[in-house]
Coordinates of C-alpha atoms and ligand atoms in Angstrom, one line a residue:
X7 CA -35.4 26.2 64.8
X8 CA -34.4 29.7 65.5
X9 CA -33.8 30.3 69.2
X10 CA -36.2 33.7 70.3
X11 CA -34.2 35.5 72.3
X12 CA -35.2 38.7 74.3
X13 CA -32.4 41.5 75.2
X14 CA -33.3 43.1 79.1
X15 CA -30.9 46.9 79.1
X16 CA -30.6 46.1 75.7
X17 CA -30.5 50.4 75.5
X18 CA -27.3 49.8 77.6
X19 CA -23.7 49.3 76.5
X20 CA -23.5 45.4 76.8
X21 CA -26.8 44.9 75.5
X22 CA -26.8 46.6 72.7
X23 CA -24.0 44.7 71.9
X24 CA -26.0 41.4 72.5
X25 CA -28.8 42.5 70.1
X26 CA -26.3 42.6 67.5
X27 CA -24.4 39.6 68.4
X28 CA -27.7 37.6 68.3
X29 CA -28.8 39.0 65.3
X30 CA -26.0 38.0 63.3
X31 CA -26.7 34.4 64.1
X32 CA -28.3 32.5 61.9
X33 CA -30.3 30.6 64.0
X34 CA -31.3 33.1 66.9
X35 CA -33.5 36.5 66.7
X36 CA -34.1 39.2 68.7
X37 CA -37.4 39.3 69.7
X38 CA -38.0 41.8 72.6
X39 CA -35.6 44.3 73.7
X40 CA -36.6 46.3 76.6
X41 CA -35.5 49.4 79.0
X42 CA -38.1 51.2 80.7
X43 CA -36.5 54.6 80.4
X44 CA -35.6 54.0 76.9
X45 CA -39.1 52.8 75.5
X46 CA -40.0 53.9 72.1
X47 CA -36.4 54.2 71.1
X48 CA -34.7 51.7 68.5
X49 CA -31.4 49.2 69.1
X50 CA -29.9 48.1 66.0
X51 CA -33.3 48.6 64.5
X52 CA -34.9 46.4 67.3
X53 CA -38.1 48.9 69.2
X54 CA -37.3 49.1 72.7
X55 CA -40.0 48.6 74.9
X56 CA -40.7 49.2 79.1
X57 CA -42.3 46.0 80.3
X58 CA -40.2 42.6 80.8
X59 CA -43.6 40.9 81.5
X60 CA -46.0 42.2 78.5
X61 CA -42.6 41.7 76.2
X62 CA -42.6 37.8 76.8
X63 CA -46.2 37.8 76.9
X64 CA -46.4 39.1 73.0
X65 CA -42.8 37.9 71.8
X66 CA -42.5 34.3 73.8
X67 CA -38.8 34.1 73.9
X68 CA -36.7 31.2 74.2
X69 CA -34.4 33.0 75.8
X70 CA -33.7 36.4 78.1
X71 CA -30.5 37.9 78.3
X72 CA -30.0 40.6 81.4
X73 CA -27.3 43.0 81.1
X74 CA -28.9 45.6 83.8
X75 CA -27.9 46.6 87.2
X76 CA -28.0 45.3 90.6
X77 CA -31.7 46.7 91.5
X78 CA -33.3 45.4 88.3
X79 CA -31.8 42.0 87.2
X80 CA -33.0 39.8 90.0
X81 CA -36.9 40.7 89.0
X82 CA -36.2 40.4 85.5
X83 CA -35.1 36.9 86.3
X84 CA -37.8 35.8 88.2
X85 CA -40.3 37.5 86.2
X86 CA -38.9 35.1 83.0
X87 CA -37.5 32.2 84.5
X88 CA -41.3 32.3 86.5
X89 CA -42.7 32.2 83.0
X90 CA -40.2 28.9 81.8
X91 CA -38.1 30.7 79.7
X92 CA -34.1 30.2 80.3
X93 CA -32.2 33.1 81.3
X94 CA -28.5 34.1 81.1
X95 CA -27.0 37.1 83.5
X96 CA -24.2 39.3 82.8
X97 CA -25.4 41.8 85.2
X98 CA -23.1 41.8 88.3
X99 CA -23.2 43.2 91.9
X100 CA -25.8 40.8 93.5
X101 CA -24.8 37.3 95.0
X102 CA -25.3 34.6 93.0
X103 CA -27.6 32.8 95.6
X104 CA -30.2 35.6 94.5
X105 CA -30.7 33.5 92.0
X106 CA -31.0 29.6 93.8
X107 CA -35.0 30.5 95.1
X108 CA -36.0 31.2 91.2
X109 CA -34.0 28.8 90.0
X110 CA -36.4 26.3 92.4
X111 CA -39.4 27.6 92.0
X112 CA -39.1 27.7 87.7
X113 CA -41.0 25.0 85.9
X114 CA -38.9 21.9 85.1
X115 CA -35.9 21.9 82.9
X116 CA -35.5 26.2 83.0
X117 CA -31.7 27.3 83.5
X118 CA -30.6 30.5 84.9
X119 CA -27.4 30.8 83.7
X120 CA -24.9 33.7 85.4
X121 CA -21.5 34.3 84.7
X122 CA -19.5 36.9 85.7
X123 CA -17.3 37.3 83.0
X124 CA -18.5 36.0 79.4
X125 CA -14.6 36.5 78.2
X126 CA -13.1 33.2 77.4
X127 CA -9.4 35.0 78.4
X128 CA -10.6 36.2 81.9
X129 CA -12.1 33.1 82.2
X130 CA -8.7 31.3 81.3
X131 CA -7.2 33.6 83.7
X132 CA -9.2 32.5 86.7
X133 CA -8.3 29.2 85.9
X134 CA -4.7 30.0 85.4
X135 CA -4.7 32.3 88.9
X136 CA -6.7 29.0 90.9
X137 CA -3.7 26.9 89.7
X138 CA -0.8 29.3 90.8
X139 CA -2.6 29.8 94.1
X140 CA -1.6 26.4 95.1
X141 CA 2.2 26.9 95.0
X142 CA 2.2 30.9 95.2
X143 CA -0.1 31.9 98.3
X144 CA 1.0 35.5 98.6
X145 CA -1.7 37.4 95.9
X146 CA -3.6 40.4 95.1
X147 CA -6.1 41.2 92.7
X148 CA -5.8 44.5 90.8
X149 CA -9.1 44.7 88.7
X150 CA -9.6 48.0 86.3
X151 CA -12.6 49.3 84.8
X152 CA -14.2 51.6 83.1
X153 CA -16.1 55.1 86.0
X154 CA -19.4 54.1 85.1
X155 CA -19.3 50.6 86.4
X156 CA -21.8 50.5 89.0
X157 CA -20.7 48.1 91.8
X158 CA -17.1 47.3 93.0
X159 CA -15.3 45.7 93.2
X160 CA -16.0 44.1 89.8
X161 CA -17.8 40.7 89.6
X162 CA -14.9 38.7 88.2
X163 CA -12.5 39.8 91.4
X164 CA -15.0 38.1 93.6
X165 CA -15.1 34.9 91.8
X166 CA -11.2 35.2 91.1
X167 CA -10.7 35.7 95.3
X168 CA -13.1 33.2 95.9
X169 CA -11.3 30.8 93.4
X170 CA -8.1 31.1 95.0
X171 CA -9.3 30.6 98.6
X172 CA -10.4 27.6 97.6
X173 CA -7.1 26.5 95.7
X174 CA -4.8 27.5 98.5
X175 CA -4.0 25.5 101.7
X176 CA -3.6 28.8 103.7
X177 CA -4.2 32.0 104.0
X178 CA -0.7 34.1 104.6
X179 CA -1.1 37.5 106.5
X180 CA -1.2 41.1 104.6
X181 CA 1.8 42.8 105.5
X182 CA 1.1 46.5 105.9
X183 CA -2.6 47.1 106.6
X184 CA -1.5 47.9 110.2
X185 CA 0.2 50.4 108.5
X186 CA -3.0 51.8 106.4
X187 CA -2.3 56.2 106.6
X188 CA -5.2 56.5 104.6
X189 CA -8.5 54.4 104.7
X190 CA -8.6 52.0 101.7
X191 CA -4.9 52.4 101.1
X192 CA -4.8 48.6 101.1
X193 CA -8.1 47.8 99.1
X194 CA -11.1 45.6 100.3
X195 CA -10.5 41.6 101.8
X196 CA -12.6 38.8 99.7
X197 CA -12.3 35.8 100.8
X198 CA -8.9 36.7 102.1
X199 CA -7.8 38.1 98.9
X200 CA -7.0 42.0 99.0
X201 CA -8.6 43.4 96.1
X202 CA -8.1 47.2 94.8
X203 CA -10.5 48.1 91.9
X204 CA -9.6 51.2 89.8
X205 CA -12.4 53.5 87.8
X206 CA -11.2 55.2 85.1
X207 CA -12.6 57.1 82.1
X208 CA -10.7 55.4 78.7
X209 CA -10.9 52.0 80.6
X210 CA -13.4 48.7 79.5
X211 CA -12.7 46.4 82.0
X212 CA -8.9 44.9 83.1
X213 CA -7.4 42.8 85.9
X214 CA -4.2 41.5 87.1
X215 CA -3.9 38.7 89.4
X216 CA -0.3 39.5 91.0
X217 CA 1.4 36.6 93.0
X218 CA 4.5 37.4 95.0
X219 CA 6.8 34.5 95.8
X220 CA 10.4 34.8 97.1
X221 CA 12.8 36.6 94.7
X222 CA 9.8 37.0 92.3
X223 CA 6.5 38.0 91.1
X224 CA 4.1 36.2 88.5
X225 CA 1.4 38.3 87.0
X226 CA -1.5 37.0 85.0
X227 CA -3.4 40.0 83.0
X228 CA -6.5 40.0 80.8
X229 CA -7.9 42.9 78.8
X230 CA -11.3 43.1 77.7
X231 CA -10.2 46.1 74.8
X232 CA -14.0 45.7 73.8
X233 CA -17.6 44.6 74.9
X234 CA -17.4 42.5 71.9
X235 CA -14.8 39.9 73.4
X236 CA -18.1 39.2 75.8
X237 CA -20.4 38.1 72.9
X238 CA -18.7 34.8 71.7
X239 CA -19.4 33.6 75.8
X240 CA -23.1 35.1 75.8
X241 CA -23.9 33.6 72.4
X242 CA -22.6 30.0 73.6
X243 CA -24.4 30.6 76.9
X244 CA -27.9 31.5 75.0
X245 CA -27.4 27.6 72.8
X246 CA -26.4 25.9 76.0
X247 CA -29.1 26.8 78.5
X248 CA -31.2 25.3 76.2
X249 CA -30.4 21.7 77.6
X250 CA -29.5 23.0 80.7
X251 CA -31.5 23.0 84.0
X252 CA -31.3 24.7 87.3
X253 CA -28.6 27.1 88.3
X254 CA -25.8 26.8 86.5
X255 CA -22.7 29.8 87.8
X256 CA -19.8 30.7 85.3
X257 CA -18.8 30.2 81.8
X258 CA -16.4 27.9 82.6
X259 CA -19.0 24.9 83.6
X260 CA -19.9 25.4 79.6
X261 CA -16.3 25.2 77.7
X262 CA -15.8 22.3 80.7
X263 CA -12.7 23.8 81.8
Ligands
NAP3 P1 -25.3 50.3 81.2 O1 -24.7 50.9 80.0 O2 -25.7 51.2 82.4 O3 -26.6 49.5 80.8 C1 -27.6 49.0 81.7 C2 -28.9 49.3 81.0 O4 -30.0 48.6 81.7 C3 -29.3 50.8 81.0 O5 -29.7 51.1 79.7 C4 -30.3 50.8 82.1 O6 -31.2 51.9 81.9 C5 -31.0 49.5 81.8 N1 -32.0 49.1 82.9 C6 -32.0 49.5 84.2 N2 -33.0 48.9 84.8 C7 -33.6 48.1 83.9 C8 -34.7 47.2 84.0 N3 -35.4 47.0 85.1 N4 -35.1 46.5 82.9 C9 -34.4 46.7 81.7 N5 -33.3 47.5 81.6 C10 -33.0 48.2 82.7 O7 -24.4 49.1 81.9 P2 -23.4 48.1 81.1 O8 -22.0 48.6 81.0 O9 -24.1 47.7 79.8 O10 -23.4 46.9 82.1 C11 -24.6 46.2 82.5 C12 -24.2 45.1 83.5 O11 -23.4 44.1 82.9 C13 -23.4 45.6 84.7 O12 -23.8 44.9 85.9 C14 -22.0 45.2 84.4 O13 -21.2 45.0 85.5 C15 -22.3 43.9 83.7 N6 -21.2 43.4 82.8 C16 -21.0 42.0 82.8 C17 -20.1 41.5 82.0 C18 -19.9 40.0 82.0 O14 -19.1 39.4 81.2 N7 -20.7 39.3 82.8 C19 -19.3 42.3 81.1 C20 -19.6 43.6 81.1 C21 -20.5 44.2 81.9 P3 -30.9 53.3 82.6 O15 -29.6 53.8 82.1 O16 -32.0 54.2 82.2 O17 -30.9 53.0 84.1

């Protein structure tokens, strides 16, 4: 049975990389793809349409996959989990309890899946960075991306922060930010993490998790050098949610790490 998938900013840069990722599966097609301000113009030879609703209305996908922004994805969710079909979220920059309401209020068995980070090596490094936290409590995240990402800091540095606060017994203070000469010197507090984000032209999307322990450092670095190190996740996310239900957060609940 070929999975019907429909592709929501699939005019974008990530989702025109999911159109083609899905169409070369065998056994999934891309049957919508839609971005209002793009209508009428073709993605890997897929028309682009405005309307999420009329789309699933004609095409009845399986499946939507949202790789928008912060203002639209929350209605494109509700507007297709509403309608039973499974969804799975790249987007970033809104809380993931945007999504527990919809996830109630969908017919039986529908998944909205959301992941920060569809990269099986940043996902390996959150896990990695949880574990260290234990014995190294002194960290910061430096996360880098690419100056058209359009919240910050990035998605994964949240759920990296909020990953070690749970793994480590205590919080130690952050020397210096008495110190701070110039606003934002010492970067933003999540969960008690520091976090600095950098935006830079040439950049797809970076971070280091850097742990200072006496005499000694440990850094743990990813680099996605691509958008298509994100499609093996997105792909496995668009089979799983087909037996999944409710709201299920990170990529890591499907590799069962
Ligand atoms: P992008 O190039 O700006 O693409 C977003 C696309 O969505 C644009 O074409 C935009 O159109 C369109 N759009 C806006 N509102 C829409 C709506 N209501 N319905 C359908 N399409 C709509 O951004 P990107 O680099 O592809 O990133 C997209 C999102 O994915 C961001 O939140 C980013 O942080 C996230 N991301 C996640 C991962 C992950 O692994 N989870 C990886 C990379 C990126 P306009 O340009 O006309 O507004």
């Amino acid at each position: 049975m070929m999975i019907r998938v429909a592709v929501t900013g699939a005019y974008g840069k990530m989702g025109r990389e999911v159109v083609r990722a899905v169409a070369a599966e065998p056994d999934m097609a891309v049957v919508a793809a839609i971005d209002p301000l793009h209508a009428g113009e073709t993605v890997e030879g897929v028309r682009v349409t405005a309307d999420l609703k009329d789309a699933i209305t004609a095409s009845a996908p399986d499946v939507l996959v949202d790789f928008t922004r912060p203002e639209a994805v929350v209605q494109n969710v509700r507007t297709a989990a509403l309608a039973g079909v499974d969804c799975v979220v790249g987007t970033t920059g809104v809380p993931v309890e945007s999504f527990d309401e919809i996830a109630t209020q969908a017919p039986e068995g529908v998944c909205v899946f959301v992941a920060p980070n569809f990269a099986i090596g940043a996902v390996l490094m959150m896990r990695f960075a949880q574990e260290a936290a234990r014995f190294m409590p002194h960290v910061e995240i430096v996360e880098l991306h690419h100056d058209r990402k359009a919240d910050a800091p990035s998605g994964t540095a949240l759920r990296t922060a909020e990953r070690i606060a749970q793994a480590r017994s205590a919080v130690p203070a952050a020397p210096g930010r008495e110190t701070e000469v110039a606003d934002g010197a010492r970067g933003a507090v999540v969960a008690g993490v520091t976090v600095h984000s950098v935006r830079l032209p040439g950049l797809v999307a970076h971070q280091e998790v850097i742990f200072g322990g006496q005499g000694q450092t440990l850094t743990i670095r990813h680099d996605s050098i691509d958008r298509t190190s994100f499609m093996p996740g997105v792909v496995l996310a668009i089979r799983s949610v087909r037996s999944r239900s409710g709201l299920v957060v990170g990529l890591e609940e499907l590799l069962g790490l």
